[in-house]
mmCIF file of C-alpha atoms in Angstrom:
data_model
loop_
_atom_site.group_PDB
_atom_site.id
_atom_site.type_symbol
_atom_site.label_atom_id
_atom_site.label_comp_id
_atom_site.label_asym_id
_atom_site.label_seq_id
_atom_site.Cartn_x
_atom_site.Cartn_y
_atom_site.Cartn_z
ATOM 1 C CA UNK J 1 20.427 -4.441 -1.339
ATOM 2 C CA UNK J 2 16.973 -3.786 0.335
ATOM 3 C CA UNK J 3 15.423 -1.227 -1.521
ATOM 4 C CA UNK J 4 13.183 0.884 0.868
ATOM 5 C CA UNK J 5 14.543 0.075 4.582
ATOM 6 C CA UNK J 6 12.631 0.603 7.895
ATOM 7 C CA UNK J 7 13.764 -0.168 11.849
ATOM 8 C CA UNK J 8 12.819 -1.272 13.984
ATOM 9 C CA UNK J 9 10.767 -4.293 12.590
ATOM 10 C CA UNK J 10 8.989 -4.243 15.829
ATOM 11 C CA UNK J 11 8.331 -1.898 18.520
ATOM 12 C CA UNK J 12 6.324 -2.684 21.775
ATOM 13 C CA UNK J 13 5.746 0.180 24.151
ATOM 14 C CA UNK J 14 3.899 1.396 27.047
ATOM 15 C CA UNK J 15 1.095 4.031 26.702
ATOM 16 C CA UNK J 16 2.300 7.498 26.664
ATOM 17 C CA UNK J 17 5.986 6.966 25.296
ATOM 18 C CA UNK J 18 7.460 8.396 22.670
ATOM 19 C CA UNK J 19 9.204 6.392 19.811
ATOM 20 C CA UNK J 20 10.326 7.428 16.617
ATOM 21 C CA UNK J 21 10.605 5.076 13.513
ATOM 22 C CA UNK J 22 13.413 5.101 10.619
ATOM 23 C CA UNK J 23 12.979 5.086 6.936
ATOM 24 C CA UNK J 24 15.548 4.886 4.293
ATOM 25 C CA UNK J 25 15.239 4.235 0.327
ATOM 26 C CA UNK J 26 18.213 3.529 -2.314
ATOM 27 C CA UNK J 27 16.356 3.667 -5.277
ATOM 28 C CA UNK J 28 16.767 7.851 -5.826
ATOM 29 C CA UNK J 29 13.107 8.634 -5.557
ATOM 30 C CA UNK J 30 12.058 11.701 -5.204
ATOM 31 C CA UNK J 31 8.954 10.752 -3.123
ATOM 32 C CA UNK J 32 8.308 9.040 0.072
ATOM 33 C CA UNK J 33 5.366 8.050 2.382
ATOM 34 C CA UNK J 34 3.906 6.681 5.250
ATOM 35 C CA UNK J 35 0.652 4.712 5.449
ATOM 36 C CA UNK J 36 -0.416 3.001 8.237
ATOM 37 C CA UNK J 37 -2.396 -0.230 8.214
ATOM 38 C CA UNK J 38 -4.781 -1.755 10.329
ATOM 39 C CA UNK J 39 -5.851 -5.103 12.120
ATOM 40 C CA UNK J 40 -8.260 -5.671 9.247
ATOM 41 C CA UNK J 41 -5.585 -4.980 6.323
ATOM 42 C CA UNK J 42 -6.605 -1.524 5.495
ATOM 43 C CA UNK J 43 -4.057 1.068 4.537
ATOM 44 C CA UNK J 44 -4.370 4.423 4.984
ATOM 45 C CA UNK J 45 -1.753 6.679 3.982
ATOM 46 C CA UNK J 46 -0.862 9.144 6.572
ATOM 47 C CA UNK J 47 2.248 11.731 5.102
ATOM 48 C CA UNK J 48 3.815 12.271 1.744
ATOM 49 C CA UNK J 49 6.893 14.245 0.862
ATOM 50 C CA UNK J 50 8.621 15.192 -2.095
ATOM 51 C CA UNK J 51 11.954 16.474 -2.114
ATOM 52 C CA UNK J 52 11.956 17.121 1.585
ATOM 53 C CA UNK J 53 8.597 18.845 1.274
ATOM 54 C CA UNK J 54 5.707 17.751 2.825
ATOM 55 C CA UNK J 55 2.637 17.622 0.431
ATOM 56 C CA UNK J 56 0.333 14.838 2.082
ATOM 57 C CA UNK J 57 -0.695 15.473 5.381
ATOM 58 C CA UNK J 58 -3.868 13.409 5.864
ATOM 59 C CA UNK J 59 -6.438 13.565 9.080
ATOM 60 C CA UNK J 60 -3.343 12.201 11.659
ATOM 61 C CA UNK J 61 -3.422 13.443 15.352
ATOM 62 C CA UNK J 62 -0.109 15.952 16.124
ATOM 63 C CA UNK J 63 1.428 13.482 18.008
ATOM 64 C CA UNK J 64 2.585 12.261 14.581
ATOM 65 C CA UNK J 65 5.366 14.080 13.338
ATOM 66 C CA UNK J 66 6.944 12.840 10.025
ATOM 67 C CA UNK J 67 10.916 14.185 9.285
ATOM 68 C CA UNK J 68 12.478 14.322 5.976
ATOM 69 C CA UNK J 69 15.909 15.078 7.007
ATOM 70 C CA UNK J 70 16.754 14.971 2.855
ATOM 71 C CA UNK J 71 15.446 12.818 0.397
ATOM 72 C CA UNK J 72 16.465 9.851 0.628
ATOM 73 C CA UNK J 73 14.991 9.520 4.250
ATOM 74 C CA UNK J 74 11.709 9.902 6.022
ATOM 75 C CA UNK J 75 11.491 9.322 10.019
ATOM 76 C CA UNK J 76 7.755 8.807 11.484
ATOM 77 C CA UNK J 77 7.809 10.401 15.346
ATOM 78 C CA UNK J 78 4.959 9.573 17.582
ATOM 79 C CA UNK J 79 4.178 11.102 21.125
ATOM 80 C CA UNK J 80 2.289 10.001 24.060
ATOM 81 C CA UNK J 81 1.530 6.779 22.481
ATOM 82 C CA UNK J 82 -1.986 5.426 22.910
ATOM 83 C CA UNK J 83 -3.829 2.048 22.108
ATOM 84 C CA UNK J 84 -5.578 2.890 19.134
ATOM 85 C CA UNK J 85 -1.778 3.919 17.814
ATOM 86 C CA UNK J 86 -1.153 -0.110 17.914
ATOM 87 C CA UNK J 87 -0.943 -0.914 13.917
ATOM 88 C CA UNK J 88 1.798 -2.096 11.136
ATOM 89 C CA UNK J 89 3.468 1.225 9.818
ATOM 90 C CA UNK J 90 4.602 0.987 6.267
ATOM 91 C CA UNK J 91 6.768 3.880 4.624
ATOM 92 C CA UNK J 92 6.975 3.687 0.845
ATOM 93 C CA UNK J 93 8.731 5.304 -2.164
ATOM 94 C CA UNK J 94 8.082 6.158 -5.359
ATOM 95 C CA UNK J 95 9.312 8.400 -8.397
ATOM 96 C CA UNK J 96 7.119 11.787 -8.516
ATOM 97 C CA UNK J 97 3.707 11.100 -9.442
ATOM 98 C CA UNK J 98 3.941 7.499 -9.713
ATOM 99 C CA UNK J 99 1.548 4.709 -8.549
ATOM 100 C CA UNK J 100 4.741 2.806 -8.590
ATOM 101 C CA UNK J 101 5.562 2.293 -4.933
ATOM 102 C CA UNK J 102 8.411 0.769 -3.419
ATOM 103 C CA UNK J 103 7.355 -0.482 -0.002
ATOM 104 C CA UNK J 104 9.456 -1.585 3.583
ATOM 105 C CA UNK J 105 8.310 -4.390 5.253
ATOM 106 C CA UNK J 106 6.763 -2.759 7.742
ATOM 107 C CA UNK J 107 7.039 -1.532 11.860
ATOM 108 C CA UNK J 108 4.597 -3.361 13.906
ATOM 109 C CA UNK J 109 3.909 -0.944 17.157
ATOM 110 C CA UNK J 110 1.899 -2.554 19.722
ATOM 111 C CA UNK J 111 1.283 0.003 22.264
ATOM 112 C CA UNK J 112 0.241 -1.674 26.072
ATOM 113 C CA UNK Q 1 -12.969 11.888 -4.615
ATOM 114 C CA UNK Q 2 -11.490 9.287 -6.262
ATOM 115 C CA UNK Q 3 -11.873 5.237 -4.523
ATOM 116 C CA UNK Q 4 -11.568 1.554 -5.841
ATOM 117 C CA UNK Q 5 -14.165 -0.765 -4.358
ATOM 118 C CA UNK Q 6 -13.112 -4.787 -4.248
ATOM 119 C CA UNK Q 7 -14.555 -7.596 -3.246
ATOM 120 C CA UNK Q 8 -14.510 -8.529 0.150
ATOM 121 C CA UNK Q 9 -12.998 -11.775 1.159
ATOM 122 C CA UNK Q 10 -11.454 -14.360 2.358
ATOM 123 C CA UNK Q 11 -11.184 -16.059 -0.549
ATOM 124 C CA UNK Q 12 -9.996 -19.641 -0.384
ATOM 125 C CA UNK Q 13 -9.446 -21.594 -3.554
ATOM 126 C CA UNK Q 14 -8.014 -25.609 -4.122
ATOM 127 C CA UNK Q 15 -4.447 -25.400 -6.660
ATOM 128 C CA UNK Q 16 -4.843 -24.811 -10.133
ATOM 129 C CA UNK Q 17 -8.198 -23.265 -9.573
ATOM 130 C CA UNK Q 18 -9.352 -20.145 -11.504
ATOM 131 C CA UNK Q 19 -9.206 -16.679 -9.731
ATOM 132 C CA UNK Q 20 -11.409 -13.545 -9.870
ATOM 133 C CA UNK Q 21 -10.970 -10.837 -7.839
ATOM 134 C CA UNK Q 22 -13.308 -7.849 -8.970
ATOM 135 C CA UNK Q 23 -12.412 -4.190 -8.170
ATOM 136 C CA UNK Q 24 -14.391 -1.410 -9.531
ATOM 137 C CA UNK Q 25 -13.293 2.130 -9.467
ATOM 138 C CA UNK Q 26 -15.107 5.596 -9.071
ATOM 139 C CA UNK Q 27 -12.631 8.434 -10.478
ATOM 140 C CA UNK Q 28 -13.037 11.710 -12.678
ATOM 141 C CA UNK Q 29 -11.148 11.325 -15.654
ATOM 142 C CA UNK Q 30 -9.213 7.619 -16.714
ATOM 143 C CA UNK Q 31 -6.593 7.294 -13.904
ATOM 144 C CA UNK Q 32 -4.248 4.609 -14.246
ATOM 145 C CA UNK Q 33 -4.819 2.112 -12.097
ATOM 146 C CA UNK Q 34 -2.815 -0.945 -10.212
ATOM 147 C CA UNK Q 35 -3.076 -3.945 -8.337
ATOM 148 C CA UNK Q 36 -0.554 -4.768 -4.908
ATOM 149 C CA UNK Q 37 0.656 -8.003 -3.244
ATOM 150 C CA UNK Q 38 0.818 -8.352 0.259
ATOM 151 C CA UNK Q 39 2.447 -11.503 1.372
ATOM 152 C CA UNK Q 40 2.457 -12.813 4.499
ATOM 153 C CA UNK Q 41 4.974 -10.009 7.075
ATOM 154 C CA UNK Q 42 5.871 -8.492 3.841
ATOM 155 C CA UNK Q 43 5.072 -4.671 2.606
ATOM 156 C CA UNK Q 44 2.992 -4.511 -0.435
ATOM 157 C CA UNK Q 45 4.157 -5.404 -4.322
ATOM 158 C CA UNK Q 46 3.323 -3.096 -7.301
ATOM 159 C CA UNK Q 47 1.599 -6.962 -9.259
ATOM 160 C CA UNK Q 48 0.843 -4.567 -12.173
ATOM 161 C CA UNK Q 49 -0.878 -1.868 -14.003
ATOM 162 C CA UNK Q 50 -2.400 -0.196 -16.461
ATOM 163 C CA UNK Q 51 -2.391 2.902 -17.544
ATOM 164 C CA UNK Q 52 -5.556 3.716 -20.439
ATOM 165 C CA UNK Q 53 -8.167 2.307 -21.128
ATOM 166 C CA UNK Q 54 -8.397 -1.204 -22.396
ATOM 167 C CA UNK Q 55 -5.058 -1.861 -21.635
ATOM 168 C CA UNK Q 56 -4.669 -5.188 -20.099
ATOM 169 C CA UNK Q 57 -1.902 -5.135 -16.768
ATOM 170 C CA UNK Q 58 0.241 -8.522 -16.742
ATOM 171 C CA UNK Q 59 2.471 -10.444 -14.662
ATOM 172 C CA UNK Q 60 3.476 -13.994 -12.966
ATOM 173 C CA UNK Q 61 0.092 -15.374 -14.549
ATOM 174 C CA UNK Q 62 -1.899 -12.801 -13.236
ATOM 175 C CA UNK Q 63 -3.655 -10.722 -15.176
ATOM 176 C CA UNK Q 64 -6.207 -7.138 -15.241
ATOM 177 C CA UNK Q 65 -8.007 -5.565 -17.550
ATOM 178 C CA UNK Q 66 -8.646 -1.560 -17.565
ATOM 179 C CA UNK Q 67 -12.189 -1.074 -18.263
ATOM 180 C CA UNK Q 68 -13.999 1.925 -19.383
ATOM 181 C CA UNK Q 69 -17.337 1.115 -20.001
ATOM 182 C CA UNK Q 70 -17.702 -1.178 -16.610
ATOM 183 C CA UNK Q 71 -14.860 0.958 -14.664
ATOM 184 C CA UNK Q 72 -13.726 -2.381 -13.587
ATOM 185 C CA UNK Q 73 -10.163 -3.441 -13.021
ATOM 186 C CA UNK Q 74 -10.675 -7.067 -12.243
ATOM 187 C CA UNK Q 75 -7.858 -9.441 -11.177
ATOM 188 C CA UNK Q 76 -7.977 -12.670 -12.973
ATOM 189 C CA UNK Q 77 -5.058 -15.607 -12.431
ATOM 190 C CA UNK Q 78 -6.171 -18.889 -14.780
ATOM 191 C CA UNK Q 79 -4.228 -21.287 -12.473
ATOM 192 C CA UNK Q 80 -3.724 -20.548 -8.833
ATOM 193 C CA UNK Q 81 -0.796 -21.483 -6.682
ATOM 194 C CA UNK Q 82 -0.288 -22.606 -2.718
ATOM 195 C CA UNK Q 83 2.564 -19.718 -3.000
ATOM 196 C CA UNK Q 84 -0.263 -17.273 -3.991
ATOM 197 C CA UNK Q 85 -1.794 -16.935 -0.952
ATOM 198 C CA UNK Q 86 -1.800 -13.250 -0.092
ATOM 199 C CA UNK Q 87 -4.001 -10.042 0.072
ATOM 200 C CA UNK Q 88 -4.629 -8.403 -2.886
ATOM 201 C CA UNK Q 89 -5.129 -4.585 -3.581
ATOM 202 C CA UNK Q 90 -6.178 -2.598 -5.834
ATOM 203 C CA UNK Q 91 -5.564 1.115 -5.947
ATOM 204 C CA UNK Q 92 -5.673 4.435 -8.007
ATOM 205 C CA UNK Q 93 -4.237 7.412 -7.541
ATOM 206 C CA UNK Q 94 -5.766 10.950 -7.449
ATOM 207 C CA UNK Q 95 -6.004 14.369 -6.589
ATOM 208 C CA UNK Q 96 -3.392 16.950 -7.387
ATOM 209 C CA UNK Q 97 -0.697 15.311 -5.258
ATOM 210 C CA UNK Q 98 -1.175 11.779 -6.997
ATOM 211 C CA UNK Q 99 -2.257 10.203 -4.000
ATOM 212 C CA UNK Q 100 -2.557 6.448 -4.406
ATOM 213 C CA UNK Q 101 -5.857 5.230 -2.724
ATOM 214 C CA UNK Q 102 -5.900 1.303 -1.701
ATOM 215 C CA UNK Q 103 -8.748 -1.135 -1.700
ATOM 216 C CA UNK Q 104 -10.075 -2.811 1.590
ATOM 217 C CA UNK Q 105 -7.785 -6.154 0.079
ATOM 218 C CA UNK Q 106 -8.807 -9.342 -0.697
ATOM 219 C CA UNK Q 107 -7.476 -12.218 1.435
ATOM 220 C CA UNK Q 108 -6.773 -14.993 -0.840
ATOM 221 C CA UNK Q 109 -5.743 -18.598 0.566
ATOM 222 C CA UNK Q 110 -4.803 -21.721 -1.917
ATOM 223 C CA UNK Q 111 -4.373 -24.898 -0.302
ATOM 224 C CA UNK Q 112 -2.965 -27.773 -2.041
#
């Protein structure tokens, strides 16, 4: 059983869309995330929430709206899509204060 | 705030060669601290961690040693292997939410 799930795997899209991406976890954290990582390998984490609470919310445009529809989930929304949006998005999991993470494989958006 | 500094790469090494990746850290107080595995179109590994100081992180040959007096956390493998190709990370976590702060990573490429 895959342990933190995310879809799509891929997602190409035209400048200005909207697409949302899915996470789901099966390992009863408590804590989930979303970092997003460049061309050059660097992560950056974007959102955290805990118990359906948001408690990260790093320097990310409003066009990205995380969802936390209970725990065990945590959906990434992005409006009016832009180059500089084009990245591998990683959501992650982990028990409450934890360095332990649990990561997807990853949604590579490439935005044309 | 709180940051890991490692070595910037691409490191390429022959089999069986000996591996050093150095990562420093910059943190108030003695955070645990962890190395990740990226392989190739995969999310990132917890490798392994340590948690106080002088504690030494293990696993799959790889090995990390928490210390104080250098803040180092330095990832050391004795023998390398084609299937170790990856990027390497090391992180820390920090702040009041626990926020887990990455390294640039380390490319690291074995051929046979």
């Amino acid at each position: 059983d895959t342990a933190v799930s995310q879809t799509p795997k891929y997602l190409v899209t035209q400048m200005g869309n909207d697409k949302s991406i899915k996470c789901e976890q099966n390992l009863g954290h408590d804590t989930m995330y979303w970092y997003k990582q460049d061309s050059k390998k660097f992560l950056k984490i974007m959102f955290s929430y805990n118990n359906k609470e948001l408690i990260i919310n790093e320097t990310v445009p409003n066009r990205f709206s995380p969802k936390s529809p209970d725990k065990a989930h945590l959906n990434l929304h992005i409006n009016s899509l832009e180059l500089g949006d084009s990245a591998v998005y990683f959501c992650a999991s982990s028990a409450v204060r934890s360095g332990a993470l649990h990561f997807g494989n990853g949604t590579r958006l490439t935005v044309t | 705030g709180d940051s890991v500094t490692q070595m910037e790469g691409p490191v390429t090494l022959s089999e069986e060669a000996f591996l050093t990746i150095n990562c420093t850290y910059t943190a108030t107080g003695y955070p645990s601290l962890f190395w990740y595995v990226q392989y190739p179109g995969e999310g990132l590994q917890l490798l392994l961690k340590a948690t106080k100081a002088d504690d030494k992180g293990s696993n799959k040959g790889f090995e990390a040693t928490y210390r104080k007096e250098t803040t180092s956390f330095h990832l050391e493998k004795g023998s390398v292997q084609v299937s170790d190709s990856a990027v390497y990370f090391c992180a820390l976590p920090g702040g009041s939410n626990y926020k887990l702060t990455f390294g640039k990573g380390t490319l690291l490429t074995v051929n046979p």
